[in-house]
Amino acid sequence: MSLAPGNQWINRASMIIVVFSHFEYDCIVKERLYYLFDTGMATAFLILRATELGLVAHPIAGFDEAAVKKTLEIPNNVRVISLIIIGKKSQKIHPELTDLMKTTEINRPGRFPLKKFAFINKYNQSILE
Ligand SMILES: Cc1cc2nc3c(=O)[nH]c(=O)nc-3n(C[C@H](O)[C@H](O)[C@H](O)COP(=O)(O)O)c2cc1C
């Protein structure tokens, strides 16, 4: 089993997209590896497009990378970064969802406040002060 317990979306999902990459697929500038940055950008657009099509797309990190690679015969030097669980939005909240999932289906999860990560001039100098 490749999925961590608690990822109940998977049970009724129409499709799982496996997002993978390799550090040599993108540029390395002074030891800064850009493949994760670009994979994240591509994934974000994929999620936006799925949403535009009226679907629901949940990225997850709760999976066993070795098991995913074995099942799909993905080479060892390639990293599986995320699985995107895609499905149609249900009109009802399914009982098999975890309590947390049920809650976040109704109220979107909180986001970090802007002042926690957006600074001006110097790190930790709040943009809002
Ligand atoms: C990188 C990443 C990994 C995630 N991994 C999991 C996961 O393993 N299990 C899970 O239930 N939700 C996971 N989530 C959260 C859901 O995909 C989703 O973001 C959450 O339900 C909130 O939805 P929203 O961000 O569209 O508001 C992850 C989110 C991100 C960005």
mmCIF file of C-alpha atoms and ligand atoms in Angstrom:
data_model
loop_
_atom_site.group_PDB
_atom_site.id
_atom_site.type_symbol
_atom_site.label_atom_id
_atom_site.label_comp_id
_atom_site.label_asym_id
_atom_site.label_seq_id
_atom_site.Cartn_x
_atom_site.Cartn_y
_atom_site.Cartn_z
ATOM 1 C CA MET A 1 0.000 0.000 0.000
ATOM 2 C CA SER A 2 1.526 3.303 -1.123
ATOM 3 C CA LEU A 3 -0.739 5.708 0.759
ATOM 4 C CA ALA A 4 -0.556 6.853 4.344
ATOM 5 C CA PRO A 5 -3.708 6.135 6.367
ATOM 6 C CA GLY A 6 -5.996 9.154 6.507
ATOM 7 C CA ASN A 7 -5.872 9.950 2.805
ATOM 8 C CA GLN A 8 -9.499 8.993 2.343
ATOM 9 C CA TRP A 9 -9.962 11.022 -0.834
ATOM 10 C CA ILE A 10 -8.237 8.252 -2.667
ATOM 11 C CA ASN A 11 -11.035 5.760 -2.054
ATOM 12 C CA ARG A 12 -13.371 7.437 -4.536
ATOM 13 C CA ALA A 13 -10.931 9.376 -6.697
ATOM 14 C CA SER A 14 -11.248 9.226 -10.470
ATOM 15 C CA MET A 15 -7.528 9.608 -11.064
ATOM 16 C CA ILE A 16 -4.198 9.934 -9.286
ATOM 17 C CA ILE A 17 -1.471 11.975 -10.944
ATOM 18 C CA VAL A 18 2.023 11.076 -9.814
ATOM 19 C CA VAL A 19 4.296 14.119 -9.856
ATOM 20 C CA PHE A 20 7.945 13.211 -10.237
ATOM 21 C CA SER A 21 11.169 14.931 -11.147
ATOM 22 C CA HIS A 22 14.929 14.692 -11.122
ATOM 23 C CA PHE A 23 17.352 17.398 -10.074
ATOM 24 C CA GLU A 24 19.004 17.345 -13.507
ATOM 25 C CA TYR A 25 15.684 18.115 -15.257
ATOM 26 C CA ASP A 26 16.203 21.767 -14.384
ATOM 27 C CA CYS A 27 18.912 24.299 -13.826
ATOM 28 C CA ILE A 28 21.280 24.348 -10.894
ATOM 29 C CA VAL A 29 22.560 27.844 -10.182
ATOM 30 C CA LYS A 30 25.350 28.057 -7.625
ATOM 31 C CA GLU A 31 24.123 24.909 -5.872
ATOM 32 C CA ARG A 32 20.521 26.112 -5.901
ATOM 33 C CA LEU A 33 18.452 23.236 -7.300
ATOM 34 C CA TYR A 34 15.460 24.544 -9.236
ATOM 35 C CA TYR A 35 13.693 21.301 -10.070
ATOM 36 C CA LEU A 36 11.439 21.408 -7.007
ATOM 37 C CA PHE A 37 10.549 25.038 -7.687
ATOM 38 C CA ASP A 38 9.550 24.270 -11.270
ATOM 39 C CA THR A 39 7.722 21.090 -10.335
ATOM 40 C CA GLY A 40 5.723 23.099 -7.796
ATOM 41 C CA MET A 41 4.861 25.724 -10.403
ATOM 42 C CA ALA A 42 3.751 23.095 -12.921
ATOM 43 C CA THR A 43 1.712 21.338 -10.253
ATOM 44 C CA ALA A 44 -0.005 24.567 -9.258
ATOM 45 C CA PHE A 45 -1.094 25.144 -12.866
ATOM 46 C CA LEU A 46 -2.309 21.568 -13.100
ATOM 47 C CA ILE A 47 -4.424 22.056 -9.961
ATOM 48 C CA LEU A 48 -5.782 25.359 -11.299
ATOM 49 C CA ARG A 49 -6.781 23.719 -14.584
ATOM 50 C CA ALA A 50 -8.456 20.805 -12.800
ATOM 51 C CA THR A 51 -10.371 23.320 -10.690
ATOM 52 C CA GLU A 52 -11.330 25.278 -13.808
ATOM 53 C CA LEU A 53 -12.750 22.057 -15.252
ATOM 54 C CA GLY A 54 -14.941 21.733 -12.164
ATOM 55 C CA LEU A 55 -12.868 19.001 -10.553
ATOM 56 C CA VAL A 56 -11.264 18.786 -7.121
ATOM 57 C CA ALA A 57 -7.502 18.284 -6.927
ATOM 58 C CA HIS A 58 -5.760 17.536 -3.635
ATOM 59 C CA PRO A 59 -1.966 17.375 -3.589
ATOM 60 C CA ILE A 60 -0.699 14.941 -0.979
ATOM 61 C CA ALA A 61 2.669 14.155 0.539
ATOM 62 C CA GLY A 62 1.406 11.233 2.622
ATOM 63 C CA PHE A 63 2.601 8.323 0.517
ATOM 64 C CA ASP A 64 5.351 5.741 0.503
ATOM 65 C CA GLU A 65 7.740 6.859 -2.230
ATOM 66 C CA ALA A 66 9.453 3.476 -2.566
ATOM 67 C CA ALA A 67 6.104 1.691 -2.969
ATOM 68 C CA VAL A 68 4.906 4.179 -5.613
ATOM 69 C CA LYS A 69 8.155 3.771 -7.542
ATOM 70 C CA LYS A 70 7.994 0.007 -7.363
ATOM 71 C CA THR A 71 4.394 -0.118 -8.615
ATOM 72 C CA LEU A 72 5.026 2.289 -11.497
ATOM 73 C CA GLU A 73 8.587 1.172 -12.240
ATOM 74 C CA ILE A 74 9.927 4.682 -11.726
ATOM 75 C CA PRO A 75 13.737 4.703 -11.612
ATOM 76 C CA ASN A 76 15.334 5.077 -8.206
ATOM 77 C CA ASN A 77 17.139 8.334 -8.989
ATOM 78 C CA VAL A 78 13.834 10.066 -9.825
ATOM 79 C CA ARG A 79 11.966 11.643 -6.896
ATOM 80 C CA VAL A 80 8.213 11.286 -6.477
ATOM 81 C CA ILE A 81 7.269 14.655 -5.046
ATOM 82 C CA SER A 82 3.504 14.531 -4.747
ATOM 83 C CA LEU A 83 0.395 12.644 -5.729
ATOM 84 C CA ILE A 84 -2.511 14.722 -6.977
ATOM 85 C CA ILE A 85 -5.815 13.126 -6.086
ATOM 86 C CA ILE A 86 -8.401 14.153 -8.668
ATOM 87 C CA GLY A 87 -12.139 13.657 -8.485
ATOM 88 C CA LYS A 88 -15.527 15.230 -8.898
ATOM 89 C CA LYS A 89 -16.909 17.358 -6.090
ATOM 90 C CA SER A 90 -19.500 15.410 -4.161
ATOM 91 C CA GLN A 91 -22.719 17.103 -3.126
ATOM 92 C CA LYS A 92 -22.569 15.375 0.248
ATOM 93 C CA ILE A 93 -19.791 14.963 2.766
ATOM 94 C CA HIS A 94 -18.918 11.325 2.701
ATOM 95 C CA PRO A 95 -18.899 9.507 6.075
ATOM 96 C CA GLU A 96 -15.599 7.797 5.347
ATOM 97 C CA LEU A 97 -13.719 11.112 5.386
ATOM 98 C CA THR A 98 -11.720 11.829 8.531
ATOM 99 C CA ASP A 99 -13.086 14.415 10.966
ATOM 100 C CA LEU A 100 -10.458 16.902 9.821
ATOM 101 C CA MET A 101 -11.404 16.358 6.175
ATOM 102 C CA LYS A 102 -15.089 16.830 6.988
ATOM 103 C CA THR A 103 -14.306 20.102 8.754
ATOM 104 C CA THR A 104 -12.121 21.430 5.956
ATOM 105 C CA GLU A 105 -14.735 20.534 3.350
ATOM 106 C CA ILE A 106 -17.019 23.069 5.061
ATOM 107 C CA ASN A 107 -14.493 25.687 6.222
ATOM 108 C CA ARG A 108 -11.330 26.127 4.212
ATOM 109 C CA PRO A 109 -8.168 25.499 6.245
ATOM 110 C CA GLY A 110 -6.523 28.589 7.688
ATOM 111 C CA ARG A 111 -3.631 30.250 5.893
ATOM 112 C CA PHE A 112 -0.542 31.852 7.406
ATOM 113 C CA PRO A 113 -1.134 35.554 7.976
ATOM 114 C CA LEU A 114 0.723 37.731 5.464
ATOM 115 C CA LYS A 115 2.935 39.248 8.158
ATOM 116 C CA LYS A 116 4.377 35.820 8.941
ATOM 117 C CA PHE A 117 6.051 35.459 5.535
ATOM 118 C CA ALA A 118 5.970 38.779 3.663
ATOM 119 C CA PHE A 119 8.605 41.300 4.691
ATOM 120 C CA ILE A 120 9.821 44.645 3.413
ATOM 121 C CA ASN A 121 13.460 45.788 3.239
ATOM 122 C CA LYS A 122 14.687 43.287 5.821
ATOM 123 C CA TYR A 123 13.790 39.791 6.872
ATOM 124 C CA ASN A 124 11.283 39.913 9.735
ATOM 125 C CA GLN A 125 10.367 43.553 9.052
ATOM 126 C CA SER A 126 6.629 43.351 8.630
ATOM 127 C CA ILE A 127 5.078 44.672 5.455
ATOM 128 C CA LEU A 128 2.043 45.735 7.478
ATOM 129 C CA GLU A 129 3.664 47.917 10.151
HETATM 130 C C1 LIG B 1 2.536 19.628 -0.431
HETATM 131 C C2 LIG B 1 1.207 19.240 0.163
HETATM 132 C C3 LIG B 1 1.053 17.988 0.695
HETATM 133 C C4 LIG B 1 -0.160 17.609 1.255
HETATM 134 N N1 LIG B 1 -0.296 16.353 1.747
HETATM 135 C C5 LIG B 1 -1.475 15.972 2.267
HETATM 136 C C6 LIG B 1 -1.653 14.640 2.751
HETATM 137 O O1 LIG B 1 -0.762 13.800 2.691
HETATM 138 N N2 LIG B 1 -2.851 14.329 3.266
HETATM 139 C C7 LIG B 1 -3.874 15.236 3.327
HETATM 140 O O2 LIG B 1 -4.953 14.879 3.827
HETATM 141 N N3 LIG B 1 -3.740 16.492 2.867
HETATM 142 C C8 LIG B 1 -2.580 16.883 2.333
HETATM 143 N N4 LIG B 1 -2.439 18.152 1.859
HETATM 144 C C9 LIG B 1 -3.562 19.104 1.953
HETATM 145 C C10 LIG B 1 -4.596 18.944 0.851
HETATM 146 O O3 LIG B 1 -4.117 18.604 -0.397
HETATM 147 C C11 LIG B 1 -5.362 20.238 0.653
HETATM 148 O O4 LIG B 1 -4.444 21.230 0.388
HETATM 149 C C12 LIG B 1 -6.205 20.570 1.840
HETATM 150 O O5 LIG B 1 -7.288 19.734 1.831
HETATM 151 C C13 LIG B 1 -6.659 22.026 1.816
HETATM 152 O O6 LIG B 1 -7.147 22.363 0.578
HETATM 153 P P1 LIG B 1 -6.866 23.820 0.018
HETATM 154 O O7 LIG B 1 -5.382 24.010 0.123
HETATM 155 O O8 LIG B 1 -7.349 23.734 -1.381
HETATM 156 O O9 LIG B 1 -7.626 24.755 0.858
HETATM 157 C C14 LIG B 1 -1.242 18.531 1.289
HETATM 158 C C15 LIG B 1 -1.079 19.798 0.730
HETATM 159 C C16 LIG B 1 0.123 20.152 0.176
HETATM 160 C C17 LIG B 1 0.269 21.539 -0.420
#
